[in-house]
């Protein structure tokens, strides 16, 4: 399981980006909700420890037990459904041996590992009906359990990661094109139906209320649901170029006045905009982009398909969650609870992400062999 590696293959730039971004996150969390800052610091050290340990373990050996990980995470999600703790109307947490965590965050990493191994084993049959149907069934089970919590945002994130892995594994462009041709009219019909039956759907489902509050924020029926995003947009704009400063005492601060709900989690980017300004937000986005690019570049030199899928899966996770979180905070997408990777408060999310990066680093320690003719 443990192997001898060359230190020159260890991707220290990726670690530097992760640490800088996490430290920025800790500072923002301290400003948004000082009572949880210490926990995030502990999460950072635990995450770094887990990342280093995992980075030195042969991912090829670990992937041999991917089915066991899959069964384990499904079992945990079932336990959440039966015995989980409810917070804010959602049953997403479970406590085992005194440790309270969110299995759906860990599920993102587990599914990346599982499907990296599964798609590598079925690489030659990836476009067959049997393989595609079976893979959709396998991903559908945990997605259904997460959706039931309810956690629509995590379900969407994991569905996107699965699609990205499937595409990178070699899904035919013909199949992709056919799906797009079908989905475009379906989306148009869906939006039309939503607009025509908005009041009835909003009354039954909170997800539709969030969508309508985004499409029509000035409508009195949805204005209350739109307040959070509108306050977030004002907070970001008020920071201007350099922001008002961390832990500022400005009376007009949206964060200090508690106009932003849960600023340390889903709307941490609003705190960044107000207190660090445009330059601070740009730095966060650049660091996220560098992390994604590092993962992709490591994946391009992976020794096998599984390694490439692990790296690209983690890149997809960071990229998509970042995109959705920032779009929600800036009003470009409907409000949905997705944390900003390495920045938002959440120990399970932070440690899980560092664990995933540990696998990426291990893939980087086992690159393709290079000869005069190129990589083997």
Coordinates of C-alpha atoms in Angstrom, one line a residue:
X1 CA 0.0 0.0 0.0
X2 CA 2.9 2.4 0.9
X3 CA 5.4 2.9 -1.9
X4 CA 8.7 4.8 -2.3
X5 CA 8.0 8.0 -4.3
X6 CA 10.2 10.8 -5.7
X7 CA 9.9 14.1 -3.9
X8 CA 10.2 16.0 -7.2
X9 CA 6.8 14.5 -8.2
X10 CA 5.1 15.9 -5.2
X11 CA 2.9 18.8 -6.3
X12 CA 3.7 21.4 -3.6
X13 CA 2.0 24.3 -5.6
X14 CA -1.3 22.6 -5.1
X15 CA -0.8 22.3 -1.4
X16 CA 0.2 26.0 -1.2
X17 CA -3.0 27.1 -3.1
X18 CA -5.1 24.9 -0.7
X19 CA -3.5 26.3 2.4
X20 CA -3.8 30.0 1.3
X21 CA -7.4 29.5 0.3
X22 CA -8.3 27.7 3.6
X23 CA -6.6 30.5 5.6
X24 CA -8.6 33.1 3.8
X25 CA -11.7 31.0 4.6
X26 CA -10.8 30.9 8.3
X27 CA -10.4 34.7 8.4
X28 CA -13.7 35.2 6.7
X29 CA -15.5 32.7 9.0
X30 CA -14.0 34.5 12.0
X31 CA -15.6 37.7 10.8
X32 CA -18.9 36.1 9.9
X33 CA -19.3 33.8 13.0
X34 CA -16.4 34.0 15.4
X35 CA -17.7 31.1 17.6
X36 CA -16.9 28.5 14.9
X37 CA -13.5 29.8 13.7
X38 CA -11.5 27.6 16.1
X39 CA -13.4 24.5 14.8
X40 CA -12.5 25.4 11.2
X41 CA -8.8 25.8 12.2
X42 CA -8.9 22.3 13.7
X43 CA -10.6 21.1 10.5
X44 CA -7.7 22.6 8.5
X45 CA -5.0 20.8 10.5
X46 CA -7.0 17.5 10.4
X47 CA -7.6 17.9 6.7
X48 CA -3.9 18.5 6.0
X49 CA -2.9 15.5 8.1
X50 CA -5.4 13.3 6.2
X51 CA -4.3 14.7 2.9
X52 CA -0.6 14.0 3.5
X53 CA -1.3 10.4 4.8
X54 CA -3.5 9.6 1.9
X55 CA -1.1 11.1 -0.6
X56 CA 1.5 8.5 0.4
X57 CA -0.9 5.6 0.0
X58 CA -1.1 3.8 -3.4
X59 CA -4.4 4.8 -4.9
X60 CA -4.4 1.7 -7.1
X61 CA -4.4 -0.5 -4.0
X62 CA -7.1 1.6 -2.3
X63 CA -9.4 1.5 -5.3
X64 CA -9.5 -2.3 -5.1
X65 CA -11.9 -1.9 -2.2
X66 CA -14.1 0.8 -3.9
X67 CA -17.2 -1.4 -3.8
X68 CA -16.8 -1.6 0.0
X69 CA -16.6 2.2 0.2
X70 CA -19.7 2.4 -2.0
X71 CA -21.7 0.0 0.2
X72 CA -20.4 1.8 3.3
X73 CA -21.6 5.3 2.2
X74 CA -25.0 4.0 1.1
X75 CA -25.3 2.4 4.5
X76 CA -24.4 5.7 6.2
X77 CA -27.0 7.6 4.1
X78 CA -29.6 5.0 5.1
X79 CA -28.7 5.6 8.7
X80 CA -29.2 9.4 8.2
X81 CA -32.7 8.6 6.9
X82 CA -33.5 6.6 10.0
X83 CA -31.5 8.1 12.8
X84 CA -30.2 11.4 11.4
X85 CA -30.2 14.7 13.2
X86 CA -32.5 17.4 11.8
X87 CA -31.3 21.0 11.5
X88 CA -33.1 23.7 9.6
X89 CA -35.7 21.3 8.3
X90 CA -33.1 19.0 6.7
X91 CA -32.0 15.6 8.1
X92 CA -28.4 15.5 6.9
X93 CA -26.3 14.8 10.0
X94 CA -25.5 11.7 12.0
X95 CA -23.5 11.1 15.1
X96 CA -21.3 8.0 15.6
X97 CA -19.0 7.5 18.6
X98 CA -19.5 11.1 19.6
X99 CA -18.5 12.4 16.1
X100 CA -21.2 14.4 14.3
X101 CA -20.7 14.6 10.5
X102 CA -22.5 14.9 7.2
X103 CA -22.3 11.7 5.1
X104 CA -23.4 13.4 1.9
X105 CA -20.2 15.5 1.8
X106 CA -18.1 12.3 2.2
X107 CA -20.2 10.7 -0.5
X108 CA -18.9 13.1 -3.1
X109 CA -15.3 11.7 -2.6
X110 CA -16.5 8.1 -2.3
X111 CA -18.4 8.2 -5.6
X112 CA -15.5 9.8 -7.4
X113 CA -13.3 6.9 -6.2
X114 CA -15.9 4.3 -6.9
X115 CA -16.7 5.4 -10.5
X116 CA -13.1 6.0 -11.3
X117 CA -12.4 2.3 -10.7
X118 CA -15.7 1.2 -12.2
X119 CA -15.3 3.2 -15.4
X120 CA -11.7 2.0 -15.8
X121 CA -12.8 -1.6 -15.5
X122 CA -15.5 -1.1 -18.1
X123 CA -13.6 1.4 -20.3
X124 CA -14.1 -0.7 -23.4
X125 CA -17.8 -1.1 -22.8
X126 CA -18.6 2.4 -21.6
X127 CA -21.0 3.2 -24.5
X128 CA -23.0 0.0 -24.2
X129 CA -26.6 0.1 -23.0
X130 CA -25.9 -2.4 -20.2
X131 CA -22.9 -0.4 -18.7
X132 CA -24.7 2.9 -18.9
X133 CA -27.9 1.6 -17.3
X134 CA -26.0 -0.1 -14.5
X135 CA -23.9 2.9 -13.8
X136 CA -27.1 5.1 -13.6
X137 CA -28.6 2.7 -11.2
X138 CA -25.4 2.7 -9.0
X139 CA -25.3 6.5 -8.9
X140 CA -29.1 6.8 -8.5
X141 CA -29.2 5.0 -5.2
X142 CA -27.1 7.5 -3.2
X143 CA -28.5 10.4 -5.1
X144 CA -32.0 9.4 -4.1
X145 CA -31.1 9.0 -0.5
X146 CA -29.4 12.5 -0.5
X147 CA -32.4 14.1 -2.3
X148 CA -34.7 12.6 0.4
X149 CA -32.9 14.4 3.2
X150 CA -33.8 16.8 1.5
X151 CA -30.5 18.1 -0.1
X152 CA -31.3 19.1 -3.6
X153 CA -28.1 21.1 -4.1
X154 CA -25.8 18.2 -3.1
X155 CA -27.8 15.9 -5.4
X156 CA -27.2 18.3 -8.3
X157 CA -23.5 18.6 -7.6
X158 CA -23.0 14.8 -7.4
X159 CA -25.1 14.3 -10.6
X160 CA -22.8 16.8 -12.4
X161 CA -19.7 15.1 -11.1
X162 CA -21.0 11.7 -12.3
X163 CA -21.7 13.2 -15.8
X164 CA -18.2 14.7 -15.9
X165 CA -16.6 11.3 -15.0
X166 CA -18.8 9.5 -17.6
X167 CA -17.8 12.0 -20.3
X168 CA -14.0 11.8 -19.4
X169 CA -14.2 8.0 -19.3
X170 CA -15.0 8.0 -23.0
X171 CA -18.8 8.5 -23.5
X172 CA -19.6 8.9 -27.2
X173 CA -20.1 12.4 -28.5
X174 CA -23.2 11.0 -30.3
X175 CA -24.8 10.1 -27.0
X176 CA -23.9 13.5 -25.5
X177 CA -25.3 15.3 -28.6
X178 CA -28.5 13.3 -28.4
X179 CA -29.0 14.1 -24.8
X180 CA -28.5 17.8 -25.4
X181 CA -31.0 17.7 -28.3
X182 CA -33.6 16.1 -26.0
X183 CA -32.8 18.3 -23.0
X184 CA -33.1 21.7 -24.6
X185 CA -36.8 21.4 -25.5
X186 CA -37.5 19.7 -22.2
X187 CA -36.0 22.6 -20.3
X188 CA -37.9 25.2 -22.3
X189 CA -41.2 23.3 -21.7
X190 CA -40.3 23.0 -18.0
X191 CA -39.7 26.7 -17.6
X192 CA -42.9 27.5 -19.5
X193 CA -44.9 25.2 -17.3
X194 CA -43.3 26.7 -14.2
X195 CA -44.2 30.2 -15.1
X196 CA -47.8 29.3 -16.0
X197 CA -48.3 27.3 -12.8
X198 CA -46.0 29.3 -10.5
X199 CA -48.4 29.9 -7.6
X200 CA -49.6 26.3 -7.2
X201 CA -46.0 24.9 -7.5
X202 CA -44.6 27.4 -5.1
X203 CA -47.2 26.6 -2.5
X204 CA -46.2 22.9 -2.6
X205 CA -42.4 23.0 -3.1
X206 CA -39.9 25.4 -1.6
X207 CA -37.5 24.7 -4.5
X208 CA -40.0 26.3 -6.9
X209 CA -40.3 29.3 -4.6
X210 CA -36.5 29.9 -4.8
X211 CA -36.6 29.7 -8.6
X212 CA -39.5 32.1 -8.8
X213 CA -37.9 34.5 -6.3
X214 CA -34.9 34.6 -8.6
X215 CA -36.9 35.0 -11.8
X216 CA -39.2 37.7 -10.3
X217 CA -37.6 39.1 -7.1
X218 CA -39.9 42.2 -7.1
X219 CA -43.1 40.1 -7.0
X220 CA -44.7 40.4 -3.5
X221 CA -45.4 36.7 -3.5
X222 CA -41.7 35.8 -3.7
X223 CA -39.9 39.0 -2.4
X224 CA -39.3 37.5 1.1
X225 CA -37.5 34.5 -0.4
X226 CA -35.5 36.9 -2.6
X227 CA -34.3 39.1 0.3
X228 CA -31.3 36.9 1.1
X229 CA -29.8 37.1 -2.4
X230 CA -30.6 40.8 -2.7
X231 CA -28.8 41.5 0.5
X232 CA -25.8 39.4 -0.7
X233 CA -25.6 41.4 -3.9
X234 CA -25.6 44.7 -1.9
X235 CA -23.0 43.4 0.4
X236 CA -20.6 42.4 -2.4
X237 CA -21.2 45.7 -4.2
X238 CA -20.6 47.8 -1.0
X239 CA -17.1 46.4 -0.7
X240 CA -16.0 48.1 -3.9
X241 CA -12.3 47.6 -4.8
X242 CA -10.5 46.8 -1.5
X243 CA -13.4 46.2 0.9
X244 CA -14.3 47.4 4.4
X245 CA -11.7 45.2 6.1
X246 CA -12.0 42.0 8.1
X247 CA -13.9 42.3 11.4
X248 CA -14.7 45.9 10.7
X249 CA -17.2 47.9 12.9
X250 CA -18.9 49.8 10.0
X251 CA -22.5 50.3 11.0
X252 CA -23.7 49.9 7.4
X253 CA -22.1 46.5 7.1
X254 CA -24.6 43.9 5.9
X255 CA -22.7 41.2 7.8
X256 CA -22.5 43.2 11.1
X257 CA -26.2 44.0 10.8
X258 CA -27.2 40.3 10.4
X259 CA -28.9 41.0 7.0
X260 CA -27.2 37.9 5.6
X261 CA -28.4 34.5 7.0
X262 CA -25.7 31.9 7.7
X263 CA -22.9 34.1 6.2
X264 CA -20.2 31.6 7.4
X265 CA -21.5 28.9 5.1
X266 CA -23.5 29.3 1.8
X267 CA -23.0 33.1 1.6
X268 CA -19.4 33.4 2.6
X269 CA -18.6 35.0 -0.7
X270 CA -20.9 37.9 0.2
X271 CA -18.7 38.4 3.3
X272 CA -15.6 38.3 1.1
X273 CA -17.0 40.9 -1.2
X274 CA -18.0 43.3 1.5
X275 CA -14.8 42.9 3.6
X276 CA -12.1 42.1 1.0
X277 CA -13.6 43.9 -2.0
X278 CA -13.2 43.1 -5.6
X279 CA -9.5 42.3 -5.2
X280 CA -10.2 39.8 -2.4
X281 CA -12.9 38.1 -4.4
X282 CA -10.6 38.0 -7.4
X283 CA -7.9 36.3 -5.3
X284 CA -10.4 33.6 -4.1
X285 CA -11.5 32.9 -7.7
X286 CA -8.0 32.8 -9.0
X287 CA -6.9 30.3 -6.2
X288 CA -9.9 28.1 -7.0
X289 CA -9.1 28.2 -10.7
X290 CA -5.4 27.3 -10.0
X291 CA -6.5 24.3 -7.8
X292 CA -8.8 23.1 -10.7
X293 CA -6.0 23.5 -13.3
X294 CA -3.5 21.7 -11.0
X295 CA -5.9 18.8 -10.7
X296 CA -6.5 18.6 -14.4
X297 CA -2.7 18.8 -15.2
X298 CA -2.0 16.0 -12.7
X299 CA -4.7 13.9 -14.3
X300 CA -3.3 14.4 -17.8
X301 CA -0.1 12.7 -16.6
X302 CA -1.8 9.9 -14.6
X303 CA -0.6 6.4 -15.2
X304 CA -4.1 5.0 -15.8
X305 CA -7.7 5.9 -16.5
X306 CA -8.6 5.7 -12.8
X307 CA -6.0 8.2 -11.8
X308 CA -7.2 10.6 -14.5
X309 CA -10.8 10.2 -13.4
X310 CA -9.9 10.9 -9.7
X311 CA -8.1 14.1 -10.6
X312 CA -10.8 15.3 -13.1
X313 CA -13.5 14.3 -10.6
X314 CA -12.0 16.5 -7.9
X315 CA -11.5 19.3 -10.4
X316 CA -15.2 19.0 -11.4
X317 CA -16.2 19.0 -7.7
X318 CA -14.3 22.2 -6.9
X319 CA -15.2 23.9 -10.2
X320 CA -18.9 23.2 -10.1
X321 CA -19.4 24.0 -6.4
X322 CA -17.4 27.2 -6.7
X323 CA -19.4 28.2 -9.8
X324 CA -22.8 27.6 -8.2
X325 CA -21.9 29.2 -4.8
X326 CA -20.6 32.4 -6.4
X327 CA -23.4 32.6 -8.9
X328 CA -26.0 32.2 -6.0
X329 CA -24.2 34.9 -4.0
X330 CA -24.1 37.3 -6.9
X331 CA -27.7 36.6 -8.0
X332 CA -26.8 34.8 -11.3
X333 CA -28.6 31.5 -10.1
X334 CA -31.5 30.6 -7.9
X335 CA -30.6 30.3 -4.2
X336 CA -29.3 26.8 -3.3
X337 CA -27.2 25.7 -0.4
X338 CA -23.8 24.8 -1.8
X339 CA -20.6 25.6 0.2
X340 CA -17.6 27.4 -1.3
X341 CA -14.8 24.8 -1.4
X342 CA -12.1 25.3 1.3
X343 CA -13.7 28.7 2.3
X344 CA -17.1 28.0 3.7
X345 CA -17.5 26.7 7.3
X346 CA -18.1 23.0 7.6
X347 CA -15.7 20.4 9.0
X348 CA -17.0 17.4 7.0
X349 CA -16.8 19.3 3.8
X350 CA -13.3 20.7 4.5
X351 CA -11.8 17.4 5.6
X352 CA -13.5 15.5 2.8
X353 CA -12.1 17.9 0.2
X354 CA -8.6 17.5 1.7
X355 CA -8.9 13.7 1.6
X356 CA -9.9 14.0 -2.1
X357 CA -6.8 16.2 -2.8
X358 CA -4.7 13.6 -1.0
X359 CA -5.7 11.1 -3.7
X360 CA -4.9 13.7 -6.4
X361 CA -1.4 14.2 -4.9
X362 CA -0.9 10.4 -4.9
X363 CA -1.9 10.2 -8.6
X364 CA 0.8 12.9 -9.2
X365 CA 3.4 10.8 -7.4
X366 CA 2.8 8.0 -9.9
X367 CA 3.0 9.7 -13.3
X368 CA 3.4 8.1 -16.7
X369 CA 6.9 7.0 -17.5
X370 CA 8.5 9.4 -20.0
X371 CA 10.7 8.2 -22.9
X372 CA 12.1 9.9 -25.9
X373 CA 8.9 9.1 -27.8
X374 CA 6.7 10.7 -25.1
X375 CA 4.7 9.5 -22.1
X376 CA 4.0 5.8 -21.8

